[in-house]
CSV table of C-alpha atoms and ligand atoms in Angstrom, one decimal:
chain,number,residue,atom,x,y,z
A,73,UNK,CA,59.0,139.0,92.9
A,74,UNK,CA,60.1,141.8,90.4
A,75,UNK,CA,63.8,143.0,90.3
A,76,UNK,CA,63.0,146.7,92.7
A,77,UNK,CA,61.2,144.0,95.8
A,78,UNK,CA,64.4,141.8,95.5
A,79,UNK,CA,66.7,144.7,95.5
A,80,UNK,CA,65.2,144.8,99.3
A,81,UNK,CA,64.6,141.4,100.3
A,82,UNK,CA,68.0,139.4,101.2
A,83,UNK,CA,68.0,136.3,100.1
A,84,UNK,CA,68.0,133.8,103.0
A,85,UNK,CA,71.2,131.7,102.9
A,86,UNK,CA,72.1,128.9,104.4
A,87,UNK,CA,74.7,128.9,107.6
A,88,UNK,CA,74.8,125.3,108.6
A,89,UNK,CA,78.6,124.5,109.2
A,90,UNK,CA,79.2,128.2,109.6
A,91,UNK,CA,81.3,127.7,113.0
A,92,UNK,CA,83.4,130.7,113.7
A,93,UNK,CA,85.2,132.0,116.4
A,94,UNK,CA,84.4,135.3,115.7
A,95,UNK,CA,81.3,137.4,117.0
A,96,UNK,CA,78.7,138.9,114.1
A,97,UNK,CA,78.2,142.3,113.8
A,98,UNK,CA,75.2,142.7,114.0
A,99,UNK,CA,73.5,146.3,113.1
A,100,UNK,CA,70.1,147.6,113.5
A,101,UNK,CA,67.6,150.0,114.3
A,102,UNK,CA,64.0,147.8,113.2
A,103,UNK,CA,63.6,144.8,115.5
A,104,UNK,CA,61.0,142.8,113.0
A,105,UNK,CA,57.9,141.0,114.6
A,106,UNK,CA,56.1,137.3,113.7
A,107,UNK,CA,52.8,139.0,113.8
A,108,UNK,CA,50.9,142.7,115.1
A,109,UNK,CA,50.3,141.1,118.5
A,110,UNK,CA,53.8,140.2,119.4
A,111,UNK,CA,54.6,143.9,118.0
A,112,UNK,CA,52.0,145.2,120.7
A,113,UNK,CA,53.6,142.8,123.8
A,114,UNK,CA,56.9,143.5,122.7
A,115,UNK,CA,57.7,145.3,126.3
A,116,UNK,CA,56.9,141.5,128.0
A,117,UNK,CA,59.9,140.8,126.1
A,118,UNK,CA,61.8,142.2,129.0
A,119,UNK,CA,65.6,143.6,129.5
A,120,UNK,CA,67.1,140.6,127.9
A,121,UNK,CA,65.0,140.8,124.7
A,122,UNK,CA,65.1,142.4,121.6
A,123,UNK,CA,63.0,145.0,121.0
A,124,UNK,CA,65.1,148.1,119.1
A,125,UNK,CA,68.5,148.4,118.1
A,126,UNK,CA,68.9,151.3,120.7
A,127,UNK,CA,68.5,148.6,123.6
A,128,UNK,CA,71.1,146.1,121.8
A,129,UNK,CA,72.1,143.8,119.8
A,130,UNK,CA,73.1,140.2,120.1
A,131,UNK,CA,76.9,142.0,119.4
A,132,UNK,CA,76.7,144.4,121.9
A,133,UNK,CA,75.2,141.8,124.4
A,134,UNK,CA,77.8,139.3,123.8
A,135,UNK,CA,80.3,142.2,125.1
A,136,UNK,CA,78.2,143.2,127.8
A,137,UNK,CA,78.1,139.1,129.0
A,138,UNK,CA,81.7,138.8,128.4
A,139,UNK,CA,82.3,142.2,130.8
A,140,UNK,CA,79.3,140.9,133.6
A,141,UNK,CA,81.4,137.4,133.7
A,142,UNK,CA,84.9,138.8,134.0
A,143,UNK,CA,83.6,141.0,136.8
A,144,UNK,CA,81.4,138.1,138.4
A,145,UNK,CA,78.1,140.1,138.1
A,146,UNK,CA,74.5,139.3,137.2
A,147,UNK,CA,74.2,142.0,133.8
A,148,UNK,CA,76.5,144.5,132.2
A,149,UNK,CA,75.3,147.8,130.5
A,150,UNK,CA,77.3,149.0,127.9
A,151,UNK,CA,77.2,152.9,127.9
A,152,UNK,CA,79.3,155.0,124.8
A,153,UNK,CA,81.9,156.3,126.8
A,154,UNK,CA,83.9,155.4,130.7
A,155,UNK,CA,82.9,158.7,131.7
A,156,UNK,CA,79.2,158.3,130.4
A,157,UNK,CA,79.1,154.9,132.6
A,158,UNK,CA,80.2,156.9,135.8
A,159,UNK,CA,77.1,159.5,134.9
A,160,UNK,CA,74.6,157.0,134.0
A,161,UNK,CA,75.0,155.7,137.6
A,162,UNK,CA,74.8,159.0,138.9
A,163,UNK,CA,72.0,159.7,137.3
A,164,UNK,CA,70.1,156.7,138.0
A,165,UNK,CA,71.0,156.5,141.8
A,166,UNK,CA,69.9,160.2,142.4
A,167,UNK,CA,67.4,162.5,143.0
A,168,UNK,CA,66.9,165.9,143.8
A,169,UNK,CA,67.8,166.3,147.7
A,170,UNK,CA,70.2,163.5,147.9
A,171,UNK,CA,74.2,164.0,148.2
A,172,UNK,CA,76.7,161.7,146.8
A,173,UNK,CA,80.3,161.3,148.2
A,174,UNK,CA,83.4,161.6,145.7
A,175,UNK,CA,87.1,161.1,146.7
A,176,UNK,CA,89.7,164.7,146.6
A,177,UNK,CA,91.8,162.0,143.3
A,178,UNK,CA,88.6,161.4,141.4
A,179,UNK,CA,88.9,161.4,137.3
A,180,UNK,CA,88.8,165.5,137.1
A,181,UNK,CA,85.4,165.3,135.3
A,182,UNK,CA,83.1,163.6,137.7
A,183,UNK,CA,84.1,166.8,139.2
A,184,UNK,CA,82.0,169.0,136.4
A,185,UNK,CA,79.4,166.3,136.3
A,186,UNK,CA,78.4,167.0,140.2
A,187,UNK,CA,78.9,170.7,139.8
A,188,UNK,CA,77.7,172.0,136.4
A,189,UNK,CA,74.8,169.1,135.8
A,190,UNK,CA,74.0,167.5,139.1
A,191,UNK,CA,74.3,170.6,141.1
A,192,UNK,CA,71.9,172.4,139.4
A,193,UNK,CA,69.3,169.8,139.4
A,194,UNK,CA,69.2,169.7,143.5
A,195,UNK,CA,71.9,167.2,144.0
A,196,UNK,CA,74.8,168.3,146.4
A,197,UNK,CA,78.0,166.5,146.8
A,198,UNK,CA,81.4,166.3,149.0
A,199,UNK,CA,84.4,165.5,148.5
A,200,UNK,CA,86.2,163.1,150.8
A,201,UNK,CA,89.7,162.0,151.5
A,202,UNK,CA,90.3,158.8,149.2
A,203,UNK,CA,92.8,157.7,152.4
A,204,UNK,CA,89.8,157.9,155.0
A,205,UNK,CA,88.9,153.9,155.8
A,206,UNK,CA,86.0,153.5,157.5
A,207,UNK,CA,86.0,157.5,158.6
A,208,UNK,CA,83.7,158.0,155.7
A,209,UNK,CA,81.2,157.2,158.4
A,210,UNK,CA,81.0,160.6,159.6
A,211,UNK,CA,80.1,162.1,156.2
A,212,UNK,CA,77.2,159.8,155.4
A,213,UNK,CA,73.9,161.6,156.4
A,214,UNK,CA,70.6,160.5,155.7
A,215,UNK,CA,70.8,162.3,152.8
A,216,UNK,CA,74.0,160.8,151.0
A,217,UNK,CA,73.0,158.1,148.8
A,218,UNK,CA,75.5,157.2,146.4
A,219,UNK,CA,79.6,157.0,148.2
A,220,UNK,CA,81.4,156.7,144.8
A,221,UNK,CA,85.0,155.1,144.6
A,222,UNK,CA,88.1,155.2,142.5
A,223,UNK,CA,90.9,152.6,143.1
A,224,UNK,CA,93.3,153.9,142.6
A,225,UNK,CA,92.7,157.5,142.1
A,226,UNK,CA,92.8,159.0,138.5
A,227,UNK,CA,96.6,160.7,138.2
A,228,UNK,CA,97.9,160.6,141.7
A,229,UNK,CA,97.0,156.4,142.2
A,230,UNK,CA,96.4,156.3,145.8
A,231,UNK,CA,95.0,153.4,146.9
A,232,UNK,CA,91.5,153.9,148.8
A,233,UNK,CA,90.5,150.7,151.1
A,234,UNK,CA,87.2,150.0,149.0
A,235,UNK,CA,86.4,147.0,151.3
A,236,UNK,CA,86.4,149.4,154.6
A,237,UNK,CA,84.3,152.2,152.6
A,238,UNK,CA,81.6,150.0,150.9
A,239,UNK,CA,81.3,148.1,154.4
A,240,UNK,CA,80.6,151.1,156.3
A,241,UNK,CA,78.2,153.0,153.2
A,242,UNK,CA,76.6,150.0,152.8
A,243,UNK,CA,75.7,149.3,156.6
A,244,UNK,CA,74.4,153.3,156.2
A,245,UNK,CA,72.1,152.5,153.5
A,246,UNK,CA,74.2,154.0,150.6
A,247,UNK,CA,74.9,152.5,147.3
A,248,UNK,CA,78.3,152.2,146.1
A,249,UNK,CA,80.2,152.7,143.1
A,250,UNK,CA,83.5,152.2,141.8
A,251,UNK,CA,85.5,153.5,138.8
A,252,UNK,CA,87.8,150.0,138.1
A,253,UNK,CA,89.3,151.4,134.9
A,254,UNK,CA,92.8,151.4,136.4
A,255,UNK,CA,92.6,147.4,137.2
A,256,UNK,CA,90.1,145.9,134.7
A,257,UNK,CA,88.6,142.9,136.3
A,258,UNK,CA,91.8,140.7,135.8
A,259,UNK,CA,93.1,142.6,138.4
A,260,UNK,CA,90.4,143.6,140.6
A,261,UNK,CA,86.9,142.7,141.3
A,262,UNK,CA,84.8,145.7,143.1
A,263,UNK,CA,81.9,143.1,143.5
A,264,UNK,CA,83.3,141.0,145.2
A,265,UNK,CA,84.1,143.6,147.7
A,266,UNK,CA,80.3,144.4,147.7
A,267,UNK,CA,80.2,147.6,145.6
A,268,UNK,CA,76.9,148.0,143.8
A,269,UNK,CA,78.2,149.7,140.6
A,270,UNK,CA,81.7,148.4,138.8
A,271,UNK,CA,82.1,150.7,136.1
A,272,UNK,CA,85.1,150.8,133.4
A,273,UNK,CA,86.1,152.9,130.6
A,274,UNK,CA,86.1,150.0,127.9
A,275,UNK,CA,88.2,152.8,125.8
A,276,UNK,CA,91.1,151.9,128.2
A,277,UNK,CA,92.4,148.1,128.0
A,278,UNK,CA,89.5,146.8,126.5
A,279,UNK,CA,89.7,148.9,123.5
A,280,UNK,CA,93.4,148.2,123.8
A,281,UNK,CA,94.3,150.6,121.0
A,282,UNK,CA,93.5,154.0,120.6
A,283,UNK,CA,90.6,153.7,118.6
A,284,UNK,CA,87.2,153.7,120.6
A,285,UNK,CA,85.2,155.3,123.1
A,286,UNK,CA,82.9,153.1,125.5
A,287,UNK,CA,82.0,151.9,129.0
A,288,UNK,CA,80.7,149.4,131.3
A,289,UNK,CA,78.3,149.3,134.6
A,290,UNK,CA,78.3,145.6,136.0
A,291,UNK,CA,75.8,145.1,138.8
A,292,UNK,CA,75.2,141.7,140.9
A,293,UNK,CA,71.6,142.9,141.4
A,294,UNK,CA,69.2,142.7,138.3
A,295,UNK,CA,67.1,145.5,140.3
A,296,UNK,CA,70.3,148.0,139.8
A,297,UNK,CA,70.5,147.0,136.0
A,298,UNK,CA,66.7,148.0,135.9
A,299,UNK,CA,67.7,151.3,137.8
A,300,UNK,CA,70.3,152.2,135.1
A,301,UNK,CA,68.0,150.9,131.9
A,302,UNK,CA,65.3,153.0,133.1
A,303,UNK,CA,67.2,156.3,133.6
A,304,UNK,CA,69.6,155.6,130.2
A,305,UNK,CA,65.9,154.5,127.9
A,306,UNK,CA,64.4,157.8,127.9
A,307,UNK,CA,67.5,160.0,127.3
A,308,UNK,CA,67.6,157.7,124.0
A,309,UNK,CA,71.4,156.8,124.2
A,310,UNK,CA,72.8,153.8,122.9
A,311,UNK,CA,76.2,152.0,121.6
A,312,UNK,CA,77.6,151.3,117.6
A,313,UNK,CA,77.4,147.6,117.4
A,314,UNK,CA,80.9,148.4,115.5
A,315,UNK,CA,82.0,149.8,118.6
A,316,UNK,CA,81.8,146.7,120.7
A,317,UNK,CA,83.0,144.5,117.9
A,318,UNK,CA,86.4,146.5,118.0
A,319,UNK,CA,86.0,146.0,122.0
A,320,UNK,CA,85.5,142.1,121.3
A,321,UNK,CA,88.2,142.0,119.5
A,322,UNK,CA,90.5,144.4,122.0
A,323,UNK,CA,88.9,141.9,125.0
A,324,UNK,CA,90.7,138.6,123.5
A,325,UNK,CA,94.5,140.2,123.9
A,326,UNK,CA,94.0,142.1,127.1
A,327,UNK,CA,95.9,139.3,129.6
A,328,UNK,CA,98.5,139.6,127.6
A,329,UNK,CA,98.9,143.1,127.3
A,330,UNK,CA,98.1,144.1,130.7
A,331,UNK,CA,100.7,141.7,131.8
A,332,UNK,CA,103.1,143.0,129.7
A,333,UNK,CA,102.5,146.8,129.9
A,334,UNK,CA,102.4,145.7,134.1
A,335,UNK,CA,105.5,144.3,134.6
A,336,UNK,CA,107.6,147.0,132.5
A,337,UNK,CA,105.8,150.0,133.8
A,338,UNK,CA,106.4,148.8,137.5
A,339,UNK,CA,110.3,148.1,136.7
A,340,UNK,CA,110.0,151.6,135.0
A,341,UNK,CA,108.6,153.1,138.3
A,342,UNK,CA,111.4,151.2,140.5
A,343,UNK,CA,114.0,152.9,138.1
A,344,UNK,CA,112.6,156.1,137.9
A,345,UNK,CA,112.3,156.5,141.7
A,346,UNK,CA,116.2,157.0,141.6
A,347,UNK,CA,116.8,159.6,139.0
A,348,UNK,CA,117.4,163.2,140.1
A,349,UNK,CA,114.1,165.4,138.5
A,350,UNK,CA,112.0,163.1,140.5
A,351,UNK,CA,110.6,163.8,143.9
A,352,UNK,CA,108.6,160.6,144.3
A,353,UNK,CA,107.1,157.8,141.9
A,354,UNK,CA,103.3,156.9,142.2
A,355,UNK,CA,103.0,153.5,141.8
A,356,UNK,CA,100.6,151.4,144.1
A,357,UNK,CA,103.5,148.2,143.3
A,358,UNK,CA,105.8,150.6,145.4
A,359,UNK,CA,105.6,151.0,149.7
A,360,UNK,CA,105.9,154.6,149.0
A,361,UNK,CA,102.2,155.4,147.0
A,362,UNK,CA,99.6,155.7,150.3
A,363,UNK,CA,97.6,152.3,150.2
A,364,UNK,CA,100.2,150.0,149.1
A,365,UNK,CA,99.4,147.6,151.4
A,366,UNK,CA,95.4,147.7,150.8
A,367,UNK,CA,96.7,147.5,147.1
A,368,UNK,CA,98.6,144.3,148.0
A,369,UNK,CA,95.9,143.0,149.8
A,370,UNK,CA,93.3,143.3,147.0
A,371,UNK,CA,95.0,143.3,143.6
A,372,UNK,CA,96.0,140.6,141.5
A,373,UNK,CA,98.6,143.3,140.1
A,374,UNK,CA,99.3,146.8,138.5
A,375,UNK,CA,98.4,147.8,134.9
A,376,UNK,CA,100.5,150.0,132.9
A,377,UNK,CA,99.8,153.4,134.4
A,378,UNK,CA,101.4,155.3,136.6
A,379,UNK,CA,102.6,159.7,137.9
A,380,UNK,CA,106.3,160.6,139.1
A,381,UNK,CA,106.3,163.7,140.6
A,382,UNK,CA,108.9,166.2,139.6
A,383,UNK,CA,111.0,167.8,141.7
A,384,UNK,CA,109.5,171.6,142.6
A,385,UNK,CA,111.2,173.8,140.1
A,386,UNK,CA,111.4,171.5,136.9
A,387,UNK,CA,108.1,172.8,135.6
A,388,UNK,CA,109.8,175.6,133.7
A,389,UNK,CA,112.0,172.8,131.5
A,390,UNK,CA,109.0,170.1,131.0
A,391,UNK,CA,108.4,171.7,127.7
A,392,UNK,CA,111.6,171.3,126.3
A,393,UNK,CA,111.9,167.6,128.0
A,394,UNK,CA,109.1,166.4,126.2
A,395,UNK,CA,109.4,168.2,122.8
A,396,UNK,CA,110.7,165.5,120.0
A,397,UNK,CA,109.6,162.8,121.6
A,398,UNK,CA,109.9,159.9,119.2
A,399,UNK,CA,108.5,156.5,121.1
A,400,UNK,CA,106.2,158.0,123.4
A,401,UNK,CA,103.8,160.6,122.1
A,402,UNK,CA,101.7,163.0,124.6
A,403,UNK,CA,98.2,162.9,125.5
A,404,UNK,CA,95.3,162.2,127.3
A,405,UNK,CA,93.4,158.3,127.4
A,406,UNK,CA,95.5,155.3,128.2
A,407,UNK,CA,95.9,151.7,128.0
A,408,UNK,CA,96.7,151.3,124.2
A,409,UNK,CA,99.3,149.7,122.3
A,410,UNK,CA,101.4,153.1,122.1
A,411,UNK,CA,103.1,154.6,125.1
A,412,UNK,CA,102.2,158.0,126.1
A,413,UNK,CA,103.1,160.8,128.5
A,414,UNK,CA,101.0,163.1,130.2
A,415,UNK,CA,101.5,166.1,132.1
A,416,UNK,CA,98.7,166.6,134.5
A,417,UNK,CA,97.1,169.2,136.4
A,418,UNK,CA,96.6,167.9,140.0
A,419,UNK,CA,93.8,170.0,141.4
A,420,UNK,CA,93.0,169.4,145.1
A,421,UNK,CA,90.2,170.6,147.1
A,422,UNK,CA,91.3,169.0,150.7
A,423,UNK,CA,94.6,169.0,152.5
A,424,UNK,CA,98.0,168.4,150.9
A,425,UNK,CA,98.7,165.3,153.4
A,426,UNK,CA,98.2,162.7,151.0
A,427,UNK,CA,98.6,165.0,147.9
A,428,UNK,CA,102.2,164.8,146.1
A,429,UNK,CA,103.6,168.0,146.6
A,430,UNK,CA,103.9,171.1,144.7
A,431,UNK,CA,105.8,169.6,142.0
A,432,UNK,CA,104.7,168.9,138.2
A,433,UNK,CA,102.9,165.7,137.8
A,434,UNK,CA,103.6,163.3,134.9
A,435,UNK,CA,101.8,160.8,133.8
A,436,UNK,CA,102.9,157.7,132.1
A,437,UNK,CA,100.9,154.7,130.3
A,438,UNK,CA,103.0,152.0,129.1
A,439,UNK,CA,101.9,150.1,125.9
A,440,UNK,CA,103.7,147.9,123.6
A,441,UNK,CA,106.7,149.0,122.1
A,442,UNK,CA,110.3,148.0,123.1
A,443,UNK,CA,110.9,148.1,126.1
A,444,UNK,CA,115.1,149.5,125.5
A,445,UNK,CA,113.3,152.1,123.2
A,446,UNK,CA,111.1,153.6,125.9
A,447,UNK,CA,113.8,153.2,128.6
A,448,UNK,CA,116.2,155.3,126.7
A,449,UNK,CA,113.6,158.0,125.7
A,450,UNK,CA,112.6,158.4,129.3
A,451,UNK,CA,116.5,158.4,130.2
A,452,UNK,CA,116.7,161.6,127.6
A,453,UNK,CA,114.0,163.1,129.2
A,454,UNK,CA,115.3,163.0,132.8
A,455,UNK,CA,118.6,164.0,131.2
A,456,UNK,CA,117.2,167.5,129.9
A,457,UNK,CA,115.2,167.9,133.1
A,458,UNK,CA,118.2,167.3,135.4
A,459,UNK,CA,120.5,169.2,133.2
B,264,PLP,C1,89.6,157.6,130.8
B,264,PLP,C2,88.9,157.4,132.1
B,264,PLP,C3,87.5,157.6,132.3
B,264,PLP,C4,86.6,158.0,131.1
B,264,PLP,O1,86.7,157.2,130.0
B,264,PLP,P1,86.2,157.7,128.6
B,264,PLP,O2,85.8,156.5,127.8
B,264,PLP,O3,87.4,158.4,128.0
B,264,PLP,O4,85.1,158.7,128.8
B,264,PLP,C5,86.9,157.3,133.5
B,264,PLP,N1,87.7,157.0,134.5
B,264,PLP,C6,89.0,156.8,134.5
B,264,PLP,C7,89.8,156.4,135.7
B,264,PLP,C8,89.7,157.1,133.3
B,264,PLP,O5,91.0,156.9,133.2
């Protein structure tokens, strides 16, 4: 072999004794072959082979094993973003002439999705009441296919009862799907509750720190993984293996860091529902958030996010509130190691019965700093609001 060939060719090494607890990184586009027939067959290979580094690699499906088992499903497809696993499942599950259900909380972009992509392509959707139990009868047609969840809603964290609404789309011959970002598995299991699709923005408290973008569709049917495999191949989308080594890493702390960022954000909530700028705290953890008791029913717990409505009127002095903050910072995404605040823009399309009000929404995520230091940095803030 001259010196250009073994500039190429790796050596091969030996790895006996090599016993790590860590997970490889392993890259790649080429998928080699022992021979030209195995090369032609490689589709026999099925879902959980290797064929091309676009379908996965053993990295990315040691993440997408570890995700199936905490959610108690039969696969997991790792997608590159939370919002990218909500459209993959849209996609998949629907065709031109069918209708899918959404809830009035839903994470504001499955809003765009349905009307500036699915819309267009023939598929019509409605938005229901996330408090409406086993109602949601009377808006499943023939026609609606899909009844898509979120527990609890994005921003305003009512708490839908998923078992009455799966039960009842389910016996109607709809699929169902449920954004579980809020919980993570450790604290919820959509499965379980018979929902078809449990999807999770991995970027949350998987990721656990600010630093990548990716999602997760668990199924207990293999059928369903096929549905989603089929629609994701062709649009030729597929996840960094360095990706979902950061979110094996992220995976290993998040008990502890959910526990954590749970039990101060709830005694945050129980504090904040007594200071002046605030209207009401929305918290499932308190009897005043609409489906605390499904919440208690069905949860292990609360994570670290949570809204307190402001009293009408304060919107004008939110600016100054949150300008120099120095533990929290603002902005969008959630469920890292940093706290953040996040004024939101509640948008509802049904009636204001369950909504919170006309006042300014806030948003808080608890991470990991300490907890005195956010406490008094939320105590200046309701300070300037109040004063
Ligand atoms: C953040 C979020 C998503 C989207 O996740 P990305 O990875 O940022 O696309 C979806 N649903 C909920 C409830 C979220 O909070």
């Amino acid at each position: 072999m001259r010196d250009l060939t073994r500039c190429v060719k790796n050596p091969a090494v030996s790895t006996e004794g090599y016993a790590s607890l860590t997970v490889p990184t392993h890259r790649a586009s080429t998928i080699t072959y022992p021979d030209g027939a195995a090369f032609a067959r490689r589709r026999e290979r099925g879902l959980d082979g290797y064929t091309y580094g676009l379908s996965g690699t053993p990295t990315t499906r040691t993440l997408e094993a570890q995700i199936a088992g905490l959610n108690g499903g039969e696969r997991a497809v790792v997608v590159p973003s939370g919002l990218a696993a909500i459209s993959l499942v849209m996609v998949a599950a629907l065709r031109p002439g069918d209708r899918v259900l959404i809830p009035d909380n839903v994470y504001p972009p499955v809003v765009d999705l349905c009307v500036n992509y699915l819309a267009p392509r023939g598929i019509a959707h409605a938005v229901y009441d996330p408090m409406i139990g086993e109602g949601i009868a009377a808006m499943i047609d023939a026609t609606t296919k899909l009844v898509w969840i979120e527990t609890p809603g994005s921003g305003t964290m009512e708490v839908p009862d998923l078992p009455a609404i799966t039960k009842v789309a389910k016996a109607k011959g709809a699929l169902v799907g449920c954004d579980n970002t809020w919980a993570t598995p450790l604290l919820f299991k959509p499965l379980a509750h018979g929902v078809d699709f449990a999807s999770e923005a991995l970027t949350k408290y998987v990721g656990g720190h600010s630093d990548l973008l990716l999602g997760s569709i668990t199924v207990a049917d293999l059928a369903h993984r096929a549905m989603l495999k089929d629609a994701i191949r062709p649009l030729g989308i597929g996840v960094s293996p360095d990706e979902c080594a950061l979110a094996l890493r992220g995976i290993q702390t998040m008990g502890v860091r959910l526990a954590h960022a749970g039990r101060v954000a709830e005694a945050f909530a129980r504090r904040l529902a007594a200071a002046s700028p605030v209207a009401r705290v929305l918290h499932p953890a308190l009897d005043s958030c609409p489906g605390h008791a499904v919440w208690r029913r069905d949860f292990k717990g609360a994570s670290g996010l949570f809204s307190v409505v402001l009293k009408p009127g304060l919107e004008a002095k939110l600016e100054v509130a949150l300008s120099g903050l120095k533990v929290f910072s603002i902005g969008a995404s959630w469920g890292g190691t940093h706290s953040l605040l996040a004024p939101m823009a509640i948008d509802r399309k049904l009636s204001d019965a369950y909504a919170p009000g006309k006042g300014a929404v806030l948003r808080f995520s608890i991470g990991l700093e300490d907890e005195e230091d956010l406490w008094a940095e939320i105590d200046t803030i309701m300070r300037k609001l109040a004063a």
